[in-house]
XYZ file of N, CA and C in Angstrom:
582
model
N 148.381 291.791 262.400
C 148.822 293.172 261.563
C 150.055 292.627 261.614
N 149.930 294.141 260.118
C 150.881 294.142 259.495
C 152.111 296.002 259.851
N 152.774 294.962 259.602
C 153.045 297.002 259.571
C 155.154 296.208 259.025
N 154.896 298.203 258.570
C 155.821 298.492 257.668
C 157.013 299.314 258.056
N 158.328 298.624 258.323
C 159.538 299.819 259.014
C 159.894 300.510 256.897
N 159.789 301.559 257.232
C 160.742 301.876 256.311
C 162.966 302.980 256.821
N 163.601 302.117 255.995
C 164.403 303.210 256.803
C 165.265 303.269 256.251
N 165.820 304.486 256.575
C 166.608 305.520 255.468
C 167.773 305.659 256.022
N 169.440 304.778 256.280
C 170.878 305.581 256.904
C 171.710 304.311 256.203
N 172.844 305.128 255.993
C 173.554 303.810 255.651
C 174.309 303.573 256.292
N 174.675 303.948 257.893
C 175.480 303.258 258.780
C 174.491 302.596 259.550
N 175.261 300.808 259.281
C 173.930 299.797 260.176
C 173.844 299.594 261.219
N 175.292 300.383 261.730
C 175.662 300.839 263.197
C 175.064 302.051 264.026
N 174.062 302.730 263.584
C 173.674 304.564 263.560
C 172.963 303.969 264.796
N 172.348 304.984 265.373
C 171.830 305.095 265.833
C 170.459 305.079 266.071
N 170.382 305.504 264.735
C 168.912 305.539 263.841
C 168.506 304.072 263.241
N 169.825 303.275 263.380
C 169.467 301.517 262.933
C 169.345 301.138 264.503
N 169.386 301.462 265.408
C 170.150 301.054 267.172
C 167.236 301.345 266.833
N 167.323 302.359 266.688
C 165.573 302.871 266.059
C 164.949 301.626 265.998
N 165.733 300.640 265.025
C 164.698 300.106 263.607
C 164.652 298.950 264.603
N 165.281 298.350 265.042
C 165.534 297.217 266.398
C 164.562 297.475 267.107
N 164.093 298.852 268.202
C 163.769 298.889 269.416
C 162.600 298.602 268.488
N 161.838 299.199 267.559
C 160.883 298.908 266.411
C 160.106 298.069 266.929
N 161.251 297.048 266.468
C 160.936 295.403 265.414
C 160.645 294.887 267.315
N 161.050 295.540 267.818
C 160.902 294.390 269.096
C 159.601 294.780 269.821
N 159.114 296.114 270.104
C 157.018 295.978 270.047
C 156.248 295.536 269.381
N 156.472 295.304 268.854
C 155.519 293.862 268.084
C 155.763 292.970 268.377
N 154.186 292.124 268.913
C 154.059 290.876 269.229
C 154.471 289.972 268.512
N 155.523 288.949 268.295
C 155.291 288.162 267.438
C 154.459 286.793 266.628
N 153.218 286.754 268.165
C 152.141 286.244 267.625
C 150.981 286.638 266.898
N 151.381 288.542 266.710
C 150.002 289.130 266.035
C 150.806 290.477 264.628
N 151.910 289.970 265.452
C 152.201 291.295 264.171
C 153.464 290.806 262.953
N 153.427 291.032 262.143
C 153.490 291.127 261.224
C 155.061 292.063 260.492
N 155.516 291.489 260.696
C 157.242 292.568 260.533
C 158.424 293.154 259.061
N 157.519 293.896 258.088
C 158.557 294.000 257.105
C 159.628 295.345 256.812
N 160.359 295.074 257.386
C 161.521 295.775 257.750
C 162.266 295.996 255.883
N 161.907 297.646 255.521
C 162.612 297.969 254.104
C 164.307 298.824 254.347
N 165.056 298.474 254.502
C 165.912 299.570 254.454
C 166.802 299.201 253.715
N 166.578 300.965 252.720
C 167.017 301.508 251.773
C 168.149 301.310 251.488
N 169.122 301.822 252.231
C 170.685 301.119 251.743
C 170.601 299.786 251.867
N 170.639 298.845 252.674
C 171.401 297.771 252.736
C 170.006 296.892 251.252
N 168.595 297.162 250.529
C 168.545 297.212 249.523
C 169.042 297.227 248.178
N 169.860 298.554 247.957
C 170.156 299.280 247.387
C 169.497 299.969 246.356
N 168.207 300.545 247.093
C 167.161 300.663 246.340
C 167.170 301.844 245.503
N 167.398 301.785 244.048
C 167.993 302.759 243.245
C 167.013 304.224 243.328
N 167.095 305.139 243.783
C 165.974 306.315 244.164
C 165.714 307.406 243.113
N 166.613 307.098 241.251
C 166.244 307.370 240.458
C 165.196 307.400 240.093
N 164.172 308.159 239.893
C 162.767 308.286 238.924
C 163.259 308.119 237.083
N 162.731 307.098 236.571
C 163.354 307.584 235.327
C 161.853 307.779 234.372
N 161.784 308.259 233.075
C 160.540 308.958 232.347
C 159.931 307.346 232.113
N 160.189 306.724 231.572
C 159.777 305.143 231.770
C 158.054 305.201 233.203
N 158.645 305.407 234.252
C 158.144 305.406 235.085
C 157.066 306.685 235.309
N 158.292 307.617 234.878
C 156.900 309.094 235.190
C 155.648 308.283 234.305
N 155.541 308.026 233.272
C 154.978 307.349 232.280
C 154.108 306.709 232.103
N 153.865 306.257 233.132
C 152.956 305.258 234.372
C 153.247 303.438 234.090
N 154.820 303.932 233.658
C 154.624 301.921 233.280
C 156.225 301.695 234.890
N 155.389 301.112 235.377
C 156.143 300.877 236.804
C 156.739 299.580 236.769
N 158.333 299.283 237.280
C 159.840 298.666 237.551
C 159.064 297.817 238.786
N 159.254 296.423 238.231
C 158.441 294.996 239.410
C 158.453 295.772 240.924
N 159.798 296.445 241.276
C 160.473 297.083 242.531
C 159.629 297.823 242.826
N 158.947 298.590 242.146
C 157.634 299.136 242.963
C 156.975 298.950 243.342
N 156.090 298.355 242.647
C 154.845 297.475 242.419
C 155.435 296.389 243.501
N 156.223 295.965 244.212
C 156.642 295.460 245.117
C 156.269 296.268 246.799
N 157.056 297.268 245.935
C 156.650 298.464 247.991
C 155.429 299.014 248.149
N 154.552 298.985 246.915
C 153.603 299.315 246.594
C 152.355 298.417 247.395
N 152.783 297.071 247.110
C 151.617 296.533 247.392
C 152.264 296.284 249.064
N 153.295 296.702 249.492
C 153.679 296.650 251.484
C 153.349 296.995 251.683
N 152.977 298.702 250.859
C 152.673 299.763 251.617
C 150.479 299.324 251.698
N 150.069 299.024 251.077
C 149.147 298.302 250.586
C 148.477 297.878 251.851
N 149.313 296.950 252.416
C 149.092 295.583 253.047
C 149.049 296.170 254.564
N 149.507 297.344 254.435
C 150.221 297.871 256.082
C 149.021 298.472 256.650
N 148.979 298.118 258.773
C 148.525 298.373 259.186
C 149.065 300.141 260.150
N 150.166 300.024 260.188
C 150.944 300.737 259.990
C 152.432 300.736 259.365
N 152.751 302.568 259.234
C 153.704 302.810 259.078
C 154.641 303.416 259.405
N 156.059 302.744 259.801
C 157.216 303.695 260.323
C 158.094 303.683 259.338
N 158.027 304.957 259.244
C 159.763 305.616 259.106
C 160.725 305.902 259.912
N 161.982 306.481 259.368
C 162.918 306.345 260.840
C 163.541 306.706 259.814
N 164.246 308.020 259.905
C 165.538 308.125 259.044
C 166.543 309.437 260.063
N 167.070 310.432 259.279
C 167.592 311.771 259.940
C 167.430 312.651 258.888
N 167.290 314.044 259.807
C 167.031 315.161 258.853
C 168.358 315.140 257.674
N 168.596 315.374 257.379
C 169.530 315.773 256.346
C 169.316 317.130 255.305
N 169.867 318.362 255.500
C 169.285 319.663 254.902
C 167.944 320.355 255.099
N 167.166 320.186 255.851
C 165.616 320.127 256.156
C 165.197 319.240 255.191
N 166.010 318.010 255.064
C 164.477 317.333 254.560
C 165.314 315.685 254.514
N 164.127 314.692 253.391
C 164.894 313.441 253.378
C 166.297 313.703 253.300
N 166.877 311.939 253.479
C 167.659 311.390 252.772
C 167.902 311.376 251.338
N 168.884 311.344 250.499
C 168.288 310.996 249.055
C 166.963 309.738 248.236
N 167.777 308.680 249.393
C 167.347 307.785 248.847
C 165.864 307.563 249.157
N 165.598 308.006 250.528
C 164.105 308.601 251.027
C 163.010 308.727 249.803
N 164.255 310.165 249.457
C 163.018 311.251 248.890
C 162.808 310.352 247.668
N 163.718 309.563 246.786
C 163.595 308.998 246.266
C 162.523 308.037 246.072
N 162.369 307.267 247.192
C 162.188 305.969 247.399
C 160.379 306.956 246.495
N 160.334 307.377 247.508
C 158.817 307.938 247.451
C 158.552 309.077 246.188
N 160.018 309.218 245.742
C 158.985 309.636 243.856
C 158.887 308.361 243.099
N 159.064 307.701 243.672
C 158.974 306.239 242.408
C 157.739 305.213 243.100
N 157.629 304.896 244.424
C 156.259 304.188 245.143
C 155.564 304.915 244.922
N 155.327 306.637 245.403
C 153.660 307.532 245.682
C 153.008 307.302 244.009
N 152.656 306.461 243.022
C 152.466 307.521 242.119
C 150.657 306.984 241.727
N 151.040 308.569 240.346
C 149.248 308.690 240.491
C 148.995 306.952 240.457
N 147.828 307.593 240.866
C 146.338 305.818 239.845
C 147.006 305.111 241.647
N 148.329 304.738 242.529
C 148.404 304.221 243.881
C 148.320 305.276 245.189
N 148.531 306.571 245.556
C 148.897 307.200 246.115
C 147.843 308.498 246.443
N 147.219 308.299 244.678
C 146.518 309.986 244.154
C 145.561 309.797 243.065
N 144.915 310.165 242.846
C 144.856 310.619 241.347
C 143.867 311.896 241.866
N 143.666 312.783 240.028
C 143.461 313.757 239.627
C 142.558 314.435 238.610
N 141.291 314.468 239.372
C 140.479 315.150 238.745
C 140.023 316.489 238.129
N 138.479 316.784 237.710
C 138.646 318.131 237.252
C 138.392 318.154 239.382
N 138.070 318.302 240.338
C 138.026 318.967 241.601
C 138.734 318.168 241.469
N 140.046 318.407 241.179
C 141.309 318.482 241.571
C 142.343 317.577 242.032
N 143.383 317.475 243.302
C 143.393 315.702 243.836
C 143.180 315.172 245.415
N 143.196 314.039 244.940
C 142.696 313.089 245.855
C 143.142 311.998 246.134
N 143.803 311.669 247.870
C 144.569 311.047 248.156
C 143.885 309.958 248.740
N 144.941 308.461 247.923
C 143.926 307.048 247.906
C 144.672 306.400 249.185
N 145.279 306.802 249.753
C 145.910 305.660 250.132
C 145.451 306.277 251.805
N 144.274 304.529 252.449
C 143.822 305.238 253.069
C 143.448 303.729 254.022
N 142.942 304.481 256.062
C 143.121 303.382 257.225
C 144.542 302.640 257.231
N 145.771 303.511 257.179
C 147.018 303.807 257.593
C 147.067 304.254 258.573
N 148.258 303.888 259.594
C 148.776 305.266 261.258
C 149.884 304.545 260.565
N 150.261 305.927 260.713
C 151.894 306.201 260.280
C 153.032 306.939 261.927
N 153.205 306.691 261.921
C 154.791 307.271 263.018
C 156.006 307.046 261.959
N 156.554 308.797 262.883
C 158.021 309.179 261.657
C 158.558 309.046 263.590
N 159.905 308.467 263.015
C 160.661 309.000 263.921
C 161.470 310.406 263.625
N 162.710 310.806 263.607
C 164.067 311.962 263.202
C 164.635 312.175 263.186
N 165.791 311.929 263.434
C 166.723 312.467 264.317
C 167.118 313.324 263.535
N 167.672 314.913 264.252
C 169.163 316.025 264.050
C 169.683 316.020 265.083
N 170.557 316.633 264.344
C 172.040 316.634 264.188
C 171.676 318.044 266.040
N 171.387 319.052 265.574
C 170.992 319.821 266.472
C 170.093 320.003 267.038
N 170.655 320.882 268.527
C 168.746 320.795 269.663
C 167.746 321.367 269.001
N 167.172 320.353 269.506
C 165.740 320.024 269.245
C 165.257 321.817 269.590
N 165.651 321.947 270.425
C 164.239 323.154 270.870
C 164.787 324.207 269.923
N 166.182 324.613 269.685
C 166.813 326.007 268.844
C 165.829 325.720 267.446
N 165.963 323.872 267.125
C 165.078 323.642 266.204
C 163.778 324.139 266.049
N 162.579 324.048 266.639
C 161.471 323.941 267.061
C 161.053 326.354 266.931
N 162.407 326.876 267.649
C 161.835 328.079 267.978
C 162.330 328.711 266.396
N 162.970 327.821 265.835
C 163.301 329.178 264.525
C 162.677 328.719 263.803
N 161.544 328.130 263.777
C 160.287 326.718 263.296
C 160.798 326.336 261.392
N 161.514 325.700 262.198
C 162.531 324.620 261.254
C 160.877 323.235 261.196
N 160.500 322.906 262.881
C 159.736 321.766 262.855
C 158.433 321.623 262.650
N 158.205 323.671 262.523
C 157.253 323.686 261.771
C 156.804 323.788 260.453
N 158.236 323.563 259.724
C 157.568 323.378 257.947
C 158.484 321.982 257.575
N 158.905 321.381 258.298
C 159.032 319.476 258.277
C 157.597 319.356 258.759
N 156.812 319.301 259.265
C 155.430 319.338 259.347
C 154.515 319.878 258.292
N 154.415 320.739 258.099
C 153.584 320.966 256.600
C 154.614 319.964 255.437
N 155.168 319.898 255.239
C 155.732 319.282 254.168
C 156.748 318.794 253.581
N 157.056 317.898 254.699
C 157.160 315.644 255.442
C 156.786 315.142 255.796
N 155.814 315.623 256.737
C 155.657 314.980 257.796
C 153.932 315.320 257.334
N 153.474 315.695 257.411
C 151.439 315.186 257.454
C 151.775 315.757 255.791
N 152.074 317.291 255.493
C 151.764 317.984 253.905
C 151.854 316.521 253.009
N 152.977 315.513 252.498
C 152.820 314.722 251.321
C 151.813 313.928 251.964
N 151.790 313.369 253.472
C 151.519 311.872 254.025
C 149.801 312.793 253.914
N 149.169 313.370 254.301
C 147.659 313.821 254.350
C 147.380 314.087 252.975
N 148.186 314.254 251.467
C 147.956 314.591 250.550
C 147.957 312.517 250.429
N 148.530 311.980 250.588
C 147.709 310.992 249.787
C 147.208 310.042 250.117
N 146.612 310.165 251.662
C 144.992 310.580 252.190
C 145.723 310.102 253.474
N 146.538 309.677 254.082
C 146.597 308.961 255.279
C 147.309 310.112 256.151
N 145.971 310.743 257.112
C 145.730 311.295 258.606
C 145.898 311.413 259.498
N 146.459 309.812 260.067
C 147.069 309.825 261.487
C 148.478 309.449 261.614
N 148.942 310.777 261.194
C 150.301 310.582 261.428
C 150.817 311.056 263.131
N 151.462 310.117 263.004
C 152.533 311.094 265.176
C 154.819 311.318 264.172
N 155.078 312.093 264.716
C 156.448 311.662 264.198
C 156.796 312.493 265.832
N 158.003 311.981 265.699
C 158.854 312.793 266.999
C 160.926 312.980 266.511
N 160.677 314.319 267.331
C 161.912 314.656 266.242
C 162.815 314.614 267.768
N 164.224 314.019 267.453
C 164.998 314.132 268.518
C 166.754 314.609 268.394
N 167.036 315.541 269.035
C 167.876 316.903 268.142
C 169.271 316.659 269.384
N 169.657 317.494 269.415
C 171.600 317.204 270.319
C 172.051 315.521 270.004
N 171.960 314.749 269.272
C 172.331 313.242 269.488
C 173.632 313.361 269.468
N 174.296 314.380 268.948
C 175.973 314.502 268.924
C 177.045 314.086 270.990
N 175.506 315.084 271.577
C 175.792 314.765 272.605
C 175.533 314.555 274.038
N 174.514 313.894 273.934
C 174.044 313.587 274.767
C 174.479 311.699 275.199
N 174.201 311.223 276.702
C 175.439 310.515 277.508
C 174.509 309.151 276.595
N 174.838 307.825 277.359
C 174.208 306.449 276.796
C 172.933 306.320 277.393
N 172.984 306.789 278.175
C 171.771 306.708 279.295
C 170.456 307.631 278.354
N 170.607 309.189 278.200
C 169.582 309.642 276.838
C 169.330 308.706 276.530
N 170.403 307.993 275.466
C 170.189 307.818 274.456
C 169.190 306.128 274.377
N 168.785 305.226 276.012
C 169.049 304.095 276.614
C 167.008 304.760 276.520
N 166.985 306.474 277.166
C 165.548 306.658 277.081
C 165.040 307.484 275.703
N 165.309 307.660 275.322
C 164.843 307.384 273.335
C 164.756 306.734 272.364
N 166.114 304.980 272.667
C 165.158 303.604 272.233
C 163.957 303.838 273.344
N 164.244 303.601 274.619
C 162.923 303.186 275.060
C 161.464 303.794 275.451
N 161.266 305.837 274.612
C 160.523 305.785 273.971
C 160.023 305.835 272.601
N 161.039 305.319 271.916
C 160.539 304.557 270.784
C 159.500 303.183 270.414
N 160.483 302.430 271.287
C 159.504 301.186 271.712
C 158.206 301.064 271.935
N 158.399 302.389 272.982
C 157.415 301.731 273.534
C 155.507 303.374 272.784
N 155.901 304.595 272.688
C 155.346 304.757 271.254
C 154.879 303.986 270.479
N 156.241 303.101 269.951
C 155.297 301.760 267.956
C 154.624 300.793 269.313
N 155.231 300.006 270.563
C 153.662 299.286 271.512
C 152.509 299.656 271.323
N 152.278 300.994 272.147
C 150.769 302.626 272.339
C 150.426 301.911 270.740
N 150.872 302.241 269.542
C 150.312 302.004 268.544
C 149.989 301.445 268.473
N 150.613 299.911 267.976
C 150.657 298.606 267.778
C 149.688 298.146 268.605
N 149.134 298.371 269.749
C 148.105 298.271 270.594
C 146.705 298.361 270.917
N 146.915 299.659 270.493
C 145.280 300.619 269.923
C 144.903 299.952 268.336
N 145.927 299.526 267.565
C 145.135 298.939 265.666
C 144.586 297.104 267.094
N 145.111 297.198 267.483
C 144.387 295.367 267.713
C 143.817 295.789 268.065
N 142.942 296.891 269.184
C 142.021 296.673 269.361
C 140.252 297.755 269.057
């Protein structure tokens, strides 16, 4: 079982990073090979340049593509900023989900090429989750960034969880969220093993 975690938050002491630790804990060390890609710690260059746009991929991009190829479960953990991914995660996806790897285009249109993967996303927002959903933002997120983007690339088995009001909750509530993240990950890994 190969588990790829892609994490985007600049603060190594953040609640978002605590989620990463819980996701790692959920994996059985004897059955799960876990790879963590901490984009800020890696100082990942998010800028897609003309050379890569023309199909000449850098070594770091080829390595990330191999991690995705090998993964059974892909976990994205990030805060939602201005209705989107942190810039470093957006740049990662721009550079890594390339034509010929993530999708192909022919006379019939575009077809996703990444198959047989399970994806889970844990998304943190500062605002109230209920208000976020009532305003339609959660639907927009799902259509564009969660299912829309990754369905286009061929990944159709996707779960996502949004956690809101993080600035105003208690320590116990935060611990409850971390327990939920760990349990969801454990369930997904168990399902993939069976």
